[in-house]
Amino acid sequence: MAFNFNWSPLMADADFYERAQEMLTTALNKSPKPPIIVDDILVNELNLGSIPPKLEILEIGDLAEDRFRGIFKMCYTGDAFLTLQTRVQANPLNTYLFSKPSFCSPQPLAASSGLTIPLQITLSEIKLSAFIIVVFSRQKGLTLVFRNDPLESLKVSSTFDSIPFVRDYLQKEIEIQLRTLMMDELPAIIHRLSLRLWSSEHSAKEDESSVARKEKAEDEEVPIDPFSSPPQDAVDARGNVLDANEISSLSLEGGSEIHSLFSQKNLLRLAALNDSHRTLSLFTPSIRETVFRAWAGPSERTDLASSATTPAAPNLMRTQSSLGNSTTYIFNRGSHDSHSISSRPSLVSLPSTTGLSLGSGRSRSHANRKKRNRVINLRKSSKTTDDIMSESGDSDTASTILMSEPAIGTQTITEEPEDSIIEPPRTPSRVRFRTSSIDLGDSPRNSRILTGRPGLSFLSETVPEQVIVEPTPSIEKEESDHIEYSRSHRPVFTSLDGEGKSSLASKPFEQAPTMDSAPGIVEQAWLLKMAGEIARHVHDEKVSRQGFWCNSQREDTPPPAYQPKA
Amino acid sequence: MLEFMDYVQHVFYNASNWNIDNSYSQLTATARAILDFETPRGLRFTASSLASPNFATSYNLGSVGLVDGSFSYLYSSRVLQTVSKSSQIDLHSVIRGYRQIKELRTPDKALEWEEWQVGKRTDCRDQLLYGRLYLPLSTLEALYLRRISPTQQLKLSAVSDGRMRNGGTILALHQYDVGKYSTESLYSTDGGLIGVRGLYNFGPDPRKQDPDLTRMEERFYGRFSAGAEMYYGALNKSGGVSFGGRFATLPAHKGIPLTATVTLNPLMGNISSTYAVKASKNLSLCSQLDFNVYSYESIIVLGCELWRMKAPKDKKWERSMEAKLAWKLDEVVEPTISVPREVAGVLKARIDQNWRIGLLWEGRVKDLMFTLGSSIDMKRKDQPFRALGMELQYSS
């Protein structure tokens, strides 16, 4: 993974400098000035220099096209400089008396008479070293927070360099001022600048979210109809483009009509692709206007790992051929203990490979969860997949279990982490994010807890019961539920005990297999257009309901890794 | 207008024969009174009382946006015989204006202060204790004043405030005044500031001979004084120096009383000169010019002080009962002493080169002494009134 930081465009943009100077001037004059400064502080010159700061990525909590969260270690020893202009009181006795109560002042006659001198201060050789927390969201702009005092040293050269007392005093005062500027003002300035940069989108998004809020108020309880917002360019079975009227006439109930919405040819190709995935064949059918995605996240690795390990278990192999590993896994869990155990080591390795933080894994898992729901939608709507299911599953109830299972998983998971997100158990209070107190530094620990959990053997006993106990027939309901439980909620288990502990502990791992969905990759690509609208609506609802953080956990569209030859 | 507690302190100085004007820090007192007066802000009411000749209390309530106040107590070991009722206090003694310097006084002999009783000294030194607590700021002011000897005085003032560095500060001031010259040395705990001030009066030494009467024939019968001050902050390694001179006419001067001062700060290159005249009995004019030789900055301030007197009440002339009974006219009694006219009010005004105007109207309505003031900035057309305030004082 590589990041490209552009430093030079900042220098070239004169407009940027102008704005930055303006903002710095207001920021410098906002805080009460020391009595030695008798005039406004003007920023005369600002140059960021040509040497960019060195950034070391410590942790990336969240990453997508439109949002980013991470911790950096920044070192800067560049050639940036800043020239300030103001007027100072040169008489030390005058400034001495300034803050003294008149009752106790020596009341000098003329010794305190003032001498104001125009002063030009150049700040150069700025050495910074800090841990920065960067949170970027296209909607909320860029937030940058220093976790520690960033200023290491700086050189203050001024008109008074020849007078050591004044020079030392200025150096001290300016360092104090600069520290407050860095810690308090700079994040605000950067946030404002970033908002200005994305202001159009910002306002647009706000409108959108307000619309979504209205919509949400209308159909609070109504399950979302995926066809309420029809696909943009839908075609019927023969590839003819459907017009809007035809689409609006469609409904979930009319299964046959929906069926005609998707081309048989493509569905066959998808099935072929599915099969090739299951059989580990290298053949890839070419599907037009689709994007293949490679998941760089841990789920993919588990995909590979599980597919690599599962062949060892023949039971699994058999079921795999009929369905994706994830689902088969669930089916088999009840009956074949040996199989689930065999596949477990790979799952255990999942969080440890996450490495940086759970956050990334979390978003990934949500992505997969969502994707999985789409798969379910497809199956429900198109009868072609139904036979695959019945072929693999033992009975109809099995299929319902299968469909309801991820929803159960999310339900049980989100109940717990809801608290842990709002008040993380061991969060250092230093973090200054506005709405939520998510500590990025905390997540690796959680992931470690996850990996270190020994109660995996419970998986086989406890989980299936739960799964079967809660069959939820309405898929649409499930989907809405599932999305209402924010994907941003990470499965953190801090207050677990007894039975609940084991069952909950097993959940993330149970979930992990559902993430990888090799067939789902293609299907998702195919259904992206159709589901995009739904997802957006649902997401916007979520945005309107939840805070800043959840906002950033937006509809995830990971970047395409490669494209088929078409 | 002086606050009641300051007024009582001045009474104490007078009672203990201390000349507060004979000090370098009071060199420009006239210009300060006419040009640097403070305009009140908001509404403020003070109720004070000299409960006993040794004890005074004062309560103060003010409102500038939010309500604040203070209460203060004063104890003096010397019996203070003075007018304390606000309806009777002479406004000349509470309103500072043109300061007419007095002839130098011969200081008391130390022997005169001694009191012996049955072979033991029973006299004690005069002292004054004063404390003031501001609420809700919780600032405490304390003052201890002691006349060590007829020529010396010690003044300790302290402020305790949680918001200040080190929680407060103490200033110790030792004054030595023999008439011909006076010196002051001070130490402030804040920054370890050490200061020395001195004033020398040219002319005859009051300790040696009587004032030379022949000099009164000169065109300007006055006194020239020169002084200097020096400060050094031990902790912050900063200091300050200034020199000053003053010529002022004495009360026996036959022409228009005038005061002229020059002060010079050689370190900062600041020269300040003031000139004040008492143009008539009720009008004083003053001007001040500051110039800095390093930065070429200059300030000019003009001010005036106008005393308005109440028209003397014409006593209705009536025949007395005795005269009527005696069937004759009253004997015409020529008024030997002209009764001083009642002051209706004092107007002070100043203006500087930036068109900043300060106005102050001080006077008395029935039992209340009032101060009404405003500062106006003509440069700011949208909001010329920068401050507006009224202070009311009642004392008994």
PDB file of N, CA and C in Angstrom, chain B residues 223-272:
ATOM      1  N   ARG B 223       9.135  77.695  43.028  1.00  0.00           N
ATOM      2  CA  ARG B 223      10.158  76.772  43.494  1.00  0.00           C
ATOM      3  C   ARG B 223      10.478  75.808  42.362  1.00  0.00           C
ATOM      4  N   PHE B 224      11.743  75.566  42.238  1.00  0.00           N
ATOM      5  CA  PHE B 224      12.180  74.588  41.245  1.00  0.00           C
ATOM      6  C   PHE B 224      12.610  73.316  41.962  1.00  0.00           C
ATOM      7  N   SER B 225      12.110  72.202  41.470  1.00  0.00           N
ATOM      8  CA  SER B 225      12.460  70.917  42.071  1.00  0.00           C
ATOM      9  C   SER B 225      12.950  70.000  40.966  1.00  0.00           C
ATOM     10  N   ALA B 226      13.880  69.187  41.333  1.00  0.00           N
ATOM     11  CA  ALA B 226      14.389  68.214  40.367  1.00  0.00           C
ATOM     12  C   ALA B 226      14.516  66.870  41.050  1.00  0.00           C
ATOM     13  N   GLY B 227      14.339  65.849  40.277  1.00  0.00           N
ATOM     14  CA  GLY B 227      14.416  64.525  40.874  1.00  0.00           C
ATOM     15  C   GLY B 227      14.746  63.461  39.857  1.00  0.00           C
ATOM     16  N   ALA B 228      14.892  62.280  40.364  1.00  0.00           N
ATOM     17  CA  ALA B 228      15.204  61.150  39.494  1.00  0.00           C
ATOM     18  C   ALA B 228      14.644  59.884  40.117  1.00  0.00           C
ATOM     19  N   GLU B 229      14.484  58.901  39.294  1.00  0.00           N
ATOM     20  CA  GLU B 229      14.038  57.602  39.804  1.00  0.00           C
ATOM     21  C   GLU B 229      14.771  56.514  39.035  1.00  0.00           C
ATOM     22  N   MET B 230      14.904  55.397  39.684  1.00  0.00           N
ATOM     23  CA  MET B 230      15.649  54.296  39.088  1.00  0.00           C
ATOM     24  C   MET B 230      15.045  52.992  39.602  1.00  0.00           C
ATOM     25  N   TYR B 231      14.835  52.082  38.672  1.00  0.00           N
ATOM     26  CA  TYR B 231      14.252  50.784  39.049  1.00  0.00           C
ATOM     27  C   TYR B 231      15.098  49.672  38.439  1.00  0.00           C
ATOM     28  N   TYR B 232      15.121  48.608  39.138  1.00  0.00           N
ATOM     29  CA  TYR B 232      15.808  47.439  38.590  1.00  0.00           C
ATOM     30  C   TYR B 232      15.065  46.179  39.021  1.00  0.00           C
ATOM     31  N   GLY B 233      14.658  45.430  38.064  1.00  0.00           N
ATOM     32  CA  GLY B 233      13.998  44.167  38.374  1.00  0.00           C
ATOM     33  C   GLY B 233      15.033  43.071  38.466  1.00  0.00           C
ATOM     34  N   ALA B 234      15.228  42.569  39.666  1.00  0.00           N
ATOM     35  CA  ALA B 234      16.312  41.616  39.877  1.00  0.00           C
ATOM     36  C   ALA B 234      16.037  40.296  39.166  1.00  0.00           C
ATOM     37  N   LEU B 235      14.786  39.913  39.063  1.00  0.00           N
ATOM     38  CA  LEU B 235      14.488  38.608  38.494  1.00  0.00           C
ATOM     39  C   LEU B 235      14.402  38.644  36.975  1.00  0.00           C
ATOM     40  N   ASN B 236      13.826  39.706  36.445  1.00  0.00           N
ATOM     41  CA  ASN B 236      13.725  39.725  34.987  1.00  0.00           C
ATOM     42  C   ASN B 236      14.763  40.619  34.333  1.00  0.00           C
ATOM     43  N   LYS B 237      15.728  41.066  35.115  1.00  0.00           N
ATOM     44  CA  LYS B 237      16.873  41.803  34.573  1.00  0.00           C
ATOM     45  C   LYS B 237      16.441  42.990  33.715  1.00  0.00           C
ATOM     46  N   SER B 238      15.436  43.678  34.203  1.00  0.00           N
ATOM     47  CA  SER B 238      14.997  44.842  33.447  1.00  0.00           C
ATOM     48  C   SER B 238      15.010  46.038  34.380  1.00  0.00           C
ATOM     49  N   GLY B 239      15.022  47.188  33.798  1.00  0.00           N
ATOM     50  CA  GLY B 239      15.074  48.360  34.641  1.00  0.00           C
ATOM     51  C   GLY B 239      14.507  49.565  33.945  1.00  0.00           C
ATOM     52  N   GLY B 240      14.534  50.660  34.661  1.00  0.00           N
ATOM     53  CA  GLY B 240      14.039  51.901  34.100  1.00  0.00           C
ATOM     54  C   GLY B 240      14.593  53.083  34.860  1.00  0.00           C
ATOM     55  N   VAL B 241      14.786  54.158  34.123  1.00  0.00           N
ATOM     56  CA  VAL B 241      15.343  55.360  34.726  1.00  0.00           C
ATOM     57  C   VAL B 241      14.555  56.544  34.194  1.00  0.00           C
ATOM     58  N   SER B 242      14.364  57.552  35.037  1.00  0.00           N
ATOM     59  CA  SER B 242      13.818  58.803  34.508  1.00  0.00           C
ATOM     60  C   SER B 242      14.307  59.967  35.364  1.00  0.00           C
ATOM     61  N   PHE B 243      14.366  61.099  34.719  1.00  0.00           N
ATOM     62  CA  PHE B 243      14.719  62.339  35.400  1.00  0.00           C
ATOM     63  C   PHE B 243      13.567  63.308  35.214  1.00  0.00           C
ATOM     64  N   GLY B 244      13.446  64.223  36.160  1.00  0.00           N
ATOM     65  CA  GLY B 244      12.357  65.169  36.018  1.00  0.00           C
ATOM     66  C   GLY B 244      12.644  66.466  36.741  1.00  0.00           C
ATOM     67  N   GLY B 245      11.985  67.490  36.261  1.00  0.00           N
ATOM     68  CA  GLY B 245      12.108  68.787  36.916  1.00  0.00           C
ATOM     69  C   GLY B 245      10.768  69.491  36.903  1.00  0.00           C
ATOM     70  N   ARG B 246      10.576  70.351  37.864  1.00  0.00           N
ATOM     71  CA  ARG B 246       9.289  71.047  37.940  1.00  0.00           C
ATOM     72  C   ARG B 246       9.536  72.456  38.434  1.00  0.00           C
ATOM     73  N   PHE B 247       8.850  73.366  37.814  1.00  0.00           N
ATOM     74  CA  PHE B 247       8.786  74.697  38.385  1.00  0.00           C
ATOM     75  C   PHE B 247       7.332  75.001  38.666  1.00  0.00           C
ATOM     76  N   ALA B 248       7.076  75.436  39.895  1.00  0.00           N
ATOM     77  CA  ALA B 248       5.701  75.765  40.250  1.00  0.00           C
ATOM     78  C   ALA B 248       5.709  77.009  41.119  1.00  0.00           C
ATOM     79  N   THR B 249       4.723  77.833  40.887  1.00  0.00           N
ATOM     80  CA  THR B 249       4.621  79.042  41.709  1.00  0.00           C
ATOM     81  C   THR B 249       4.037  78.672  43.064  1.00  0.00           C
ATOM     82  N   LEU B 250       4.430  79.469  44.026  1.00  0.00           N
ATOM     83  CA  LEU B 250       3.962  79.242  45.388  1.00  0.00           C
ATOM     84  C   LEU B 250       2.728  80.101  45.656  1.00  0.00           C
ATOM     85  N   PRO B 251       1.995  79.803  46.711  1.00  0.00           N
ATOM     86  CA  PRO B 251       0.744  80.547  46.940  1.00  0.00           C
ATOM     87  C   PRO B 251       0.947  82.057  47.036  1.00  0.00           C
ATOM     88  N   ALA B 252       2.117  82.469  47.461  1.00  0.00           N
ATOM     89  CA  ALA B 252       2.334  83.901  47.626  1.00  0.00           C
ATOM     90  C   ALA B 252       2.585  84.595  46.294  1.00  0.00           C
ATOM     91  N   HIS B 253       2.658  83.816  45.217  1.00  0.00           N
ATOM     92  CA  HIS B 253       2.905  84.413  43.911  1.00  0.00           C
ATOM     93  C   HIS B 253       1.731  85.303  43.527  1.00  0.00           C
ATOM     94  N   LYS B 254       2.062  86.465  42.994  1.00  0.00           N
ATOM     95  CA  LYS B 254       1.005  87.443  42.752  1.00  0.00           C
ATOM     96  C   LYS B 254       0.326  87.260  41.402  1.00  0.00           C
ATOM     97  N   GLY B 255       1.037  86.675  40.493  1.00  0.00           N
ATOM     98  CA  GLY B 255       0.463  86.513  39.152  1.00  0.00           C
ATOM     99  C   GLY B 255      -0.372  85.252  39.050  1.00  0.00           C
ATOM    100  N   ILE B 256      -0.504  84.774  37.831  1.00  0.00           N
ATOM    101  CA  ILE B 256      -1.287  83.556  37.583  1.00  0.00           C
ATOM    102  C   ILE B 256      -0.472  82.361  38.030  1.00  0.00           C
ATOM    103  N   PRO B 257      -1.064  81.498  38.848  1.00  0.00           N
ATOM    104  CA  PRO B 257      -0.309  80.322  39.275  1.00  0.00           C
ATOM    105  C   PRO B 257      -0.043  79.401  38.090  1.00  0.00           C
ATOM    106  N   LEU B 258       1.135  78.878  38.026  1.00  0.00           N
ATOM    107  CA  LEU B 258       1.459  77.971  36.928  1.00  0.00           C
ATOM    108  C   LEU B 258       2.375  76.871  37.413  1.00  0.00           C
ATOM    109  N   THR B 259       2.342  75.787  36.685  1.00  0.00           N
ATOM    110  CA  THR B 259       3.190  74.642  36.972  1.00  0.00           C
ATOM    111  C   THR B 259       3.721  74.124  35.654  1.00  0.00           C
ATOM    112  N   ALA B 260       5.000  73.913  35.587  1.00  0.00           N
ATOM    113  CA  ALA B 260       5.585  73.358  34.366  1.00  0.00           C
ATOM    114  C   ALA B 260       6.505  72.224  34.764  1.00  0.00           C
ATOM    115  N   THR B 261       6.394  71.126  34.066  1.00  0.00           N
ATOM    116  CA  THR B 261       7.266  69.990  34.380  1.00  0.00           C
ATOM    117  C   THR B 261       7.877  69.443  33.100  1.00  0.00           C
ATOM    118  N   VAL B 262       9.018  68.869  33.253  1.00  0.00           N
ATOM    119  CA  VAL B 262       9.663  68.129  32.167  1.00  0.00           C
ATOM    120  C   VAL B 262      10.149  66.821  32.759  1.00  0.00           C
ATOM    121  N   THR B 263       9.833  65.739  32.111  1.00  0.00           N
ATOM    122  CA  THR B 263      10.409  64.455  32.526  1.00  0.00           C
ATOM    123  C   THR B 263      11.087  63.832  31.319  1.00  0.00           C
ATOM    124  N   LEU B 264      12.110  63.088  31.618  1.00  0.00           N
ATOM    125  CA  LEU B 264      12.937  62.533  30.561  1.00  0.00           C
ATOM    126  C   LEU B 264      13.258  61.087  30.912  1.00  0.00           C
ATOM    127  N   ASN B 265      13.043  60.243  29.932  1.00  0.00           N
ATOM    128  CA  ASN B 265      13.423  58.846  30.111  1.00  0.00           C
ATOM    129  C   ASN B 265      14.553  58.562  29.133  1.00  0.00           C
ATOM    130  N   PRO B 266      15.772  58.572  29.596  1.00  0.00           N
ATOM    131  CA  PRO B 266      16.894  58.448  28.652  1.00  0.00           C
ATOM    132  C   PRO B 266      16.977  57.080  27.988  1.00  0.00           C
ATOM    133  N   LEU B 267      16.506  56.045  28.667  1.00  0.00           N
ATOM    134  CA  LEU B 267      16.604  54.712  28.062  1.00  0.00           C
ATOM    135  C   LEU B 267      15.658  54.576  26.882  1.00  0.00           C
ATOM    136  N   MET B 268      14.457  55.073  27.065  1.00  0.00           N
ATOM    137  CA  MET B 268      13.454  54.896  26.024  1.00  0.00           C
ATOM    138  C   MET B 268      13.320  56.125  25.136  1.00  0.00           C
ATOM    139  N   GLY B 269      14.101  57.137  25.444  1.00  0.00           N
ATOM    140  CA  GLY B 269      14.094  58.323  24.596  1.00  0.00           C
ATOM    141  C   GLY B 269      12.804  59.105  24.651  1.00  0.00           C
ATOM    142  N   ASN B 270      12.174  59.074  25.783  1.00  0.00           N
ATOM    143  CA  ASN B 270      10.882  59.719  25.897  1.00  0.00           C
ATOM    144  C   ASN B 270      11.022  61.046  26.636  1.00  0.00           C
ATOM    145  N   ILE B 271      10.488  62.083  26.040  1.00  0.00           N
ATOM    146  CA  ILE B 271      10.475  63.388  26.701  1.00  0.00           C
ATOM    147  C   ILE B 271       9.025  63.804  26.857  1.00  0.00           C
ATOM    148  N   SER B 272       8.681  64.198  28.062  1.00  0.00           N
ATOM    149  CA  SER B 272       7.309  64.603  28.314  1.00  0.00           C
ATOM    150  C   SER B 272       7.332  65.936  29.029  1.00  0.00           C
TER     151      SER B 272
END
